[in-house]
mmCIF file of C-alpha atoms and ligand atoms in Angstrom:
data_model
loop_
_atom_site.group_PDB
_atom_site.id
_atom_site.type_symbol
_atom_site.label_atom_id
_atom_site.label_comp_id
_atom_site.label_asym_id
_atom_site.label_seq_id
_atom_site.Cartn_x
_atom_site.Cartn_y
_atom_site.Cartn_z
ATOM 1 C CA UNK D 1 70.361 -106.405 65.716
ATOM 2 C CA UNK D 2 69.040 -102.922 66.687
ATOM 3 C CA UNK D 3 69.939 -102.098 70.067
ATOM 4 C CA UNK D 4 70.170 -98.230 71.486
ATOM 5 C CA UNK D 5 73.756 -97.608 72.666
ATOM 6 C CA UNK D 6 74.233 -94.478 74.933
ATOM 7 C CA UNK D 7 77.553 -93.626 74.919
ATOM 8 C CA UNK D 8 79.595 -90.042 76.670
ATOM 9 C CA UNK D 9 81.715 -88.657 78.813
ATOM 10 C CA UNK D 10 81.829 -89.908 82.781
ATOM 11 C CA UNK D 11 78.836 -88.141 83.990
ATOM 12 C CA UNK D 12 76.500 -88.238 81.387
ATOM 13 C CA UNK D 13 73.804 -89.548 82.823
ATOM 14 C CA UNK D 14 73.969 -93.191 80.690
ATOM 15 C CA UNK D 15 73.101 -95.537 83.338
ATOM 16 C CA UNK D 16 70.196 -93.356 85.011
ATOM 17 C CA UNK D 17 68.682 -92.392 81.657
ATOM 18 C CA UNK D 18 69.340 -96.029 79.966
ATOM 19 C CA UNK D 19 67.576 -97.731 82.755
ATOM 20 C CA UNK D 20 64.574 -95.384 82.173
ATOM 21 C CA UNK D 21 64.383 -95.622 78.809
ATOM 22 C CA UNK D 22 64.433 -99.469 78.859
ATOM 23 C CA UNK D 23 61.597 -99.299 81.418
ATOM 24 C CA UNK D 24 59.547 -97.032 78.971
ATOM 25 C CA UNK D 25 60.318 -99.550 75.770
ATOM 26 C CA UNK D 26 59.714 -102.291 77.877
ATOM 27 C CA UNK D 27 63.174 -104.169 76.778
ATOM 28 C CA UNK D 28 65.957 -105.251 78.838
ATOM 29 C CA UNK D 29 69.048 -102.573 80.307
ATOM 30 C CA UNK D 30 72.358 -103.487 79.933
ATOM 31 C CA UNK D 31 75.062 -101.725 81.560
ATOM 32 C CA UNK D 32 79.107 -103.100 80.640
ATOM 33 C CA UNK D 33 80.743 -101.423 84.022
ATOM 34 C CA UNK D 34 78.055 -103.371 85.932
ATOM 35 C CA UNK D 35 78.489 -106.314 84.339
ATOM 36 C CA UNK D 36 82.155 -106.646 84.532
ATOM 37 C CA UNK D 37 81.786 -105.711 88.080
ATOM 38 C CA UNK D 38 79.995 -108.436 88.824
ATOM 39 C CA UNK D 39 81.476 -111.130 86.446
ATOM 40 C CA UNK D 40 84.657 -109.996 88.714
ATOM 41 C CA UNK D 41 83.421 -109.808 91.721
ATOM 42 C CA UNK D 42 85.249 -106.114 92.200
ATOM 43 C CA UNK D 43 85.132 -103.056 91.670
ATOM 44 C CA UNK D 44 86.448 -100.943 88.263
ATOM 45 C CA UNK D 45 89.253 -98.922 90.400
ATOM 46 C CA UNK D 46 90.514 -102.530 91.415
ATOM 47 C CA UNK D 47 90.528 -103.397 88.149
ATOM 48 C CA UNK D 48 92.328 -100.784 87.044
ATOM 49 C CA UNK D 49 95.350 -100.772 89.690
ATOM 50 C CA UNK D 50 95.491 -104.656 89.569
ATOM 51 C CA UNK D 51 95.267 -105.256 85.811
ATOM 52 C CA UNK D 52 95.405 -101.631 84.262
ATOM 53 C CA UNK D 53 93.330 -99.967 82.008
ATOM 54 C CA UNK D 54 94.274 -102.267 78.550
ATOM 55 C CA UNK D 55 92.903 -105.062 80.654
ATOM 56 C CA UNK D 56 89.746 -103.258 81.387
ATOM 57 C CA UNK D 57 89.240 -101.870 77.978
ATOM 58 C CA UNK D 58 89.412 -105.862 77.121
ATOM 59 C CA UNK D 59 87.271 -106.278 79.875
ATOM 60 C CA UNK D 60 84.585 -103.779 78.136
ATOM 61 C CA UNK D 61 85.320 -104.902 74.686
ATOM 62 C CA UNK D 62 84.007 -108.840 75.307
ATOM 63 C CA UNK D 63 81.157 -107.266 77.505
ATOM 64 C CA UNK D 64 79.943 -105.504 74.285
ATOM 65 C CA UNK D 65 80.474 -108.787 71.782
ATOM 66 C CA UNK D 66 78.207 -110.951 74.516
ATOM 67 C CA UNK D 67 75.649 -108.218 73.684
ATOM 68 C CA UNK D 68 75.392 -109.601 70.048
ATOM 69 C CA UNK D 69 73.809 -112.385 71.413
ATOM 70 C CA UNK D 70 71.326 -110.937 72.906
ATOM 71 C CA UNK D 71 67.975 -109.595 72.688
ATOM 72 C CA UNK D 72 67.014 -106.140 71.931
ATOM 73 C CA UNK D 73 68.262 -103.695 74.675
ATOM 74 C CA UNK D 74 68.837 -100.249 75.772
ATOM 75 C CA UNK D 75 72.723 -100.553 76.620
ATOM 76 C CA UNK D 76 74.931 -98.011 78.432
ATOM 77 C CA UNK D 77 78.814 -98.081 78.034
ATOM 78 C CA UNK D 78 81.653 -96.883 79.783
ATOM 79 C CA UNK D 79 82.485 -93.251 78.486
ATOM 80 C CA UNK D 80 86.160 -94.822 77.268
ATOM 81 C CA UNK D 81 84.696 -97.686 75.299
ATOM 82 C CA UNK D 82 83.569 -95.973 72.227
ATOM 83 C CA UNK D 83 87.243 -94.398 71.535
ATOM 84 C CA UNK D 84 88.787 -97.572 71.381
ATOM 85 C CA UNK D 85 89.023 -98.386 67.388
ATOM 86 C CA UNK D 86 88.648 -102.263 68.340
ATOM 87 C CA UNK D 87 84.984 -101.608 69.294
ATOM 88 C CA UNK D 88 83.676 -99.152 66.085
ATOM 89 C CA UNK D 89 82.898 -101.931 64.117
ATOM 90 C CA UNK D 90 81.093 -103.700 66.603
ATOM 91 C CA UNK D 91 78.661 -100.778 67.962
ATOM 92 C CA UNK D 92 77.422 -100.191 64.185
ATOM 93 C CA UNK D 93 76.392 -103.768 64.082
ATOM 94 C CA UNK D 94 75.276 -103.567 67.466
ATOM 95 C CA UNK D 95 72.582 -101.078 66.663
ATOM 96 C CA UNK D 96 72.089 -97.144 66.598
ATOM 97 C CA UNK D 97 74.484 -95.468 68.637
ATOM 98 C CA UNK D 98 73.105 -91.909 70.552
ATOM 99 C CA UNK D 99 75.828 -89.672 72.154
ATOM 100 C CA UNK D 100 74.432 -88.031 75.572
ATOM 101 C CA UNK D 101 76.165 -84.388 75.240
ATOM 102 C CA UNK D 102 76.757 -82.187 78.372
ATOM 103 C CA UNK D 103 78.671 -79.713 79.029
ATOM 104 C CA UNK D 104 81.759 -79.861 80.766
ATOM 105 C CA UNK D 105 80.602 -77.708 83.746
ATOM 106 C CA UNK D 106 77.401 -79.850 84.333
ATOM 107 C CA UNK D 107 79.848 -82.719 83.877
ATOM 108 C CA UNK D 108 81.970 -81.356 86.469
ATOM 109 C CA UNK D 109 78.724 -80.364 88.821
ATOM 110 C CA UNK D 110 77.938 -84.176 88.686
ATOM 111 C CA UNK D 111 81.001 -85.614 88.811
ATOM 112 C CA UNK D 112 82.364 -83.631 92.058
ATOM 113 C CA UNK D 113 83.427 -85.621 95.120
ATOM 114 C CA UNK D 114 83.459 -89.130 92.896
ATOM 115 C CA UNK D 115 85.646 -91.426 93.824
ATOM 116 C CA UNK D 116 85.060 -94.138 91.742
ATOM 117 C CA UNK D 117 86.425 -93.413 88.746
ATOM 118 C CA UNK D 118 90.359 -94.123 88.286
ATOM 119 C CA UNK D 119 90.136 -92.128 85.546
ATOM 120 C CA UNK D 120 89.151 -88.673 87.348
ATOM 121 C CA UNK D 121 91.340 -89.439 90.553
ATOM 122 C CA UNK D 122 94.167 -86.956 91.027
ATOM 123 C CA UNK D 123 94.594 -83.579 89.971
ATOM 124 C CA UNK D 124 91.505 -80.973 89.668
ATOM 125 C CA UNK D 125 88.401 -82.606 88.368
ATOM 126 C CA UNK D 126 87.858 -79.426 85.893
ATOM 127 C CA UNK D 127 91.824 -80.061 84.076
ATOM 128 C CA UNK D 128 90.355 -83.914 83.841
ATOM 129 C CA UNK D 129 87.073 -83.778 82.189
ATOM 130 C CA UNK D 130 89.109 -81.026 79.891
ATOM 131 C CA UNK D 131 91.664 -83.151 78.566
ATOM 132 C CA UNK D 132 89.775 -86.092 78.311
ATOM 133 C CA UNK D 133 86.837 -84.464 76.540
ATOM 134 C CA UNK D 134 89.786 -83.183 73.814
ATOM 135 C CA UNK D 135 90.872 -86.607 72.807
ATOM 136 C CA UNK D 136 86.970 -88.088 72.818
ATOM 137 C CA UNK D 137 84.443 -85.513 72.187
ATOM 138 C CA UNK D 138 85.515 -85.329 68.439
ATOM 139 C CA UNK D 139 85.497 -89.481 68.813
ATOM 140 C CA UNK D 140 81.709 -89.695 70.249
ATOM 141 C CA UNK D 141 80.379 -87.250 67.734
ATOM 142 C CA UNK D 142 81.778 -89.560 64.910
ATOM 143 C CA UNK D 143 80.947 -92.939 66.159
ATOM 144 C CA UNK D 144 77.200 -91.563 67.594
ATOM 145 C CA UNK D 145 74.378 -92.486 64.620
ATOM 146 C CA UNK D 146 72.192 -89.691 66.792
ATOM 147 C CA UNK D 147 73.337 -86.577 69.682
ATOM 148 C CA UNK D 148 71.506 -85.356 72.372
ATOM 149 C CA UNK D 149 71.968 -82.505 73.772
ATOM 150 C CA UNK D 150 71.011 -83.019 77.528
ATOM 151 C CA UNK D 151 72.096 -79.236 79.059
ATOM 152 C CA UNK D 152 69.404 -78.009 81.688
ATOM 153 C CA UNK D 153 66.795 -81.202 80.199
ATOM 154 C CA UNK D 154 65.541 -83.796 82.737
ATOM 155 C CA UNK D 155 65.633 -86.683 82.829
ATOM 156 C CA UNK D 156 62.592 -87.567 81.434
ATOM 157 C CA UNK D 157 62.588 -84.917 78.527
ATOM 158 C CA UNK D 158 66.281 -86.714 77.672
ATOM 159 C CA UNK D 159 64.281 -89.828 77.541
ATOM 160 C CA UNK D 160 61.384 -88.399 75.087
ATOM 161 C CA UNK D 161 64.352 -86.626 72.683
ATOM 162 C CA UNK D 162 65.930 -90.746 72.350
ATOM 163 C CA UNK D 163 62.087 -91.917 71.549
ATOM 164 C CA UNK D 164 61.761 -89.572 68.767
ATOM 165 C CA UNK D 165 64.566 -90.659 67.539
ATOM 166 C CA UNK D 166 64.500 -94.500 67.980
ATOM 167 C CA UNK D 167 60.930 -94.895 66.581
HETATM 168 C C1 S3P W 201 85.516 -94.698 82.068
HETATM 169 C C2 S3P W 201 84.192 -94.536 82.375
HETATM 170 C C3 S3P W 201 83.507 -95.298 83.419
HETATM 171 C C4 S3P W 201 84.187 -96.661 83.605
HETATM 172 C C5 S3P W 201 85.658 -96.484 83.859
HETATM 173 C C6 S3P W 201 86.361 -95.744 82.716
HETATM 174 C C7 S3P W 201 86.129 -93.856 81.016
HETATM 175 O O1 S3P W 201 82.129 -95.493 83.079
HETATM 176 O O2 S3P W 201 83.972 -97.470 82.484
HETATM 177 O O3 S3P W 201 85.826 -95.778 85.060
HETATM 178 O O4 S3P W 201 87.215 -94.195 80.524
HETATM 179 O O5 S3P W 201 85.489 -92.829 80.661
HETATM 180 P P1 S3P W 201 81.022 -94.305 83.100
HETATM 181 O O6 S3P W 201 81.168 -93.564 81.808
HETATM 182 O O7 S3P W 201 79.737 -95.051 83.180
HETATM 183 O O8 S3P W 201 81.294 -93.480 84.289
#
């Protein structure tokens, strides 16, 4: 199975640059938030204050065993997925795993005014992405088969890093 699995932080840029990427190798995009949110019918922050984030992380961990099943595709992930130990096993055989590295002040520049994220709400958005990025960066670097540094690149020169390395 040889899918390309873009995980990082909230912010990233997995979903934009996954989609374009897919477009490029002419294979399918999958994205886990967007298909739990519609397998549920609602949105992630409902998920979260109904059910809580254990049931989400379940949530994320089935969306990424369907994926064995099928074809070859680019797949984003939810920045939290790839620091739960349930789901190291599964990316390797899943296919080659590429971390998307920013910085946390483009982070921060992207994330501002976001809403969506449960994650993020409360509390300064800058003491947020810092914590969080303490207990995961170490996490993505070890679990990523590739990084990518995507500071100051567009989107299309992120895309043309992943080729170089994918071919
Ligand atoms: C999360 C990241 C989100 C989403 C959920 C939790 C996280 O996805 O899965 O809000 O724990 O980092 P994105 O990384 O696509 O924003």
């Amino acid at each position: 199975m040889n899918h390309i699995i873009l995980i990082g932080f909230m912010g990233a840029g997995k979903t934009t640059i996954g989609r374009g990427l897919a477009r490029e190798l002419h294979i399918p995009f999958v994205d886990t938030d967007q298909q739990i949110v519609r397998e549920q019918n609602r949105t992630i922050a409902d998920i979260f204050e109904k059910d809580g984030e254990a049931c989400f992380r379940q949530m994320e961990h089935e969306q990424l065993k369907k994926c064995l099943k099928k074809r070859t595709s680019v797949l984003s992930v939810g920045g939290g997925l790839p620091v739960q130990k349930m789901n190291h096993d599964l990316l390797k055989e899943l296919g080659t795993t590429i971390y998307l590295k920013a910085s946390k002040e483009t982070l921060a520049s992207r994330l501002s005014g976001d809403r969506s994220r449960p994650l993020l709400q409360g509390g300064t958005l800058e003491e947020k992405i810092e914590s969080l990025m303490k207990e995961r960066e170490e996490i993505y670097e070890q679990v990523a088969d590739r990084i990518v540094e995507t500071n100051g690149l567009e989107i299309k020169d992120v895309i043309s890093k992943i080729r170089t390395l994918v071919v």
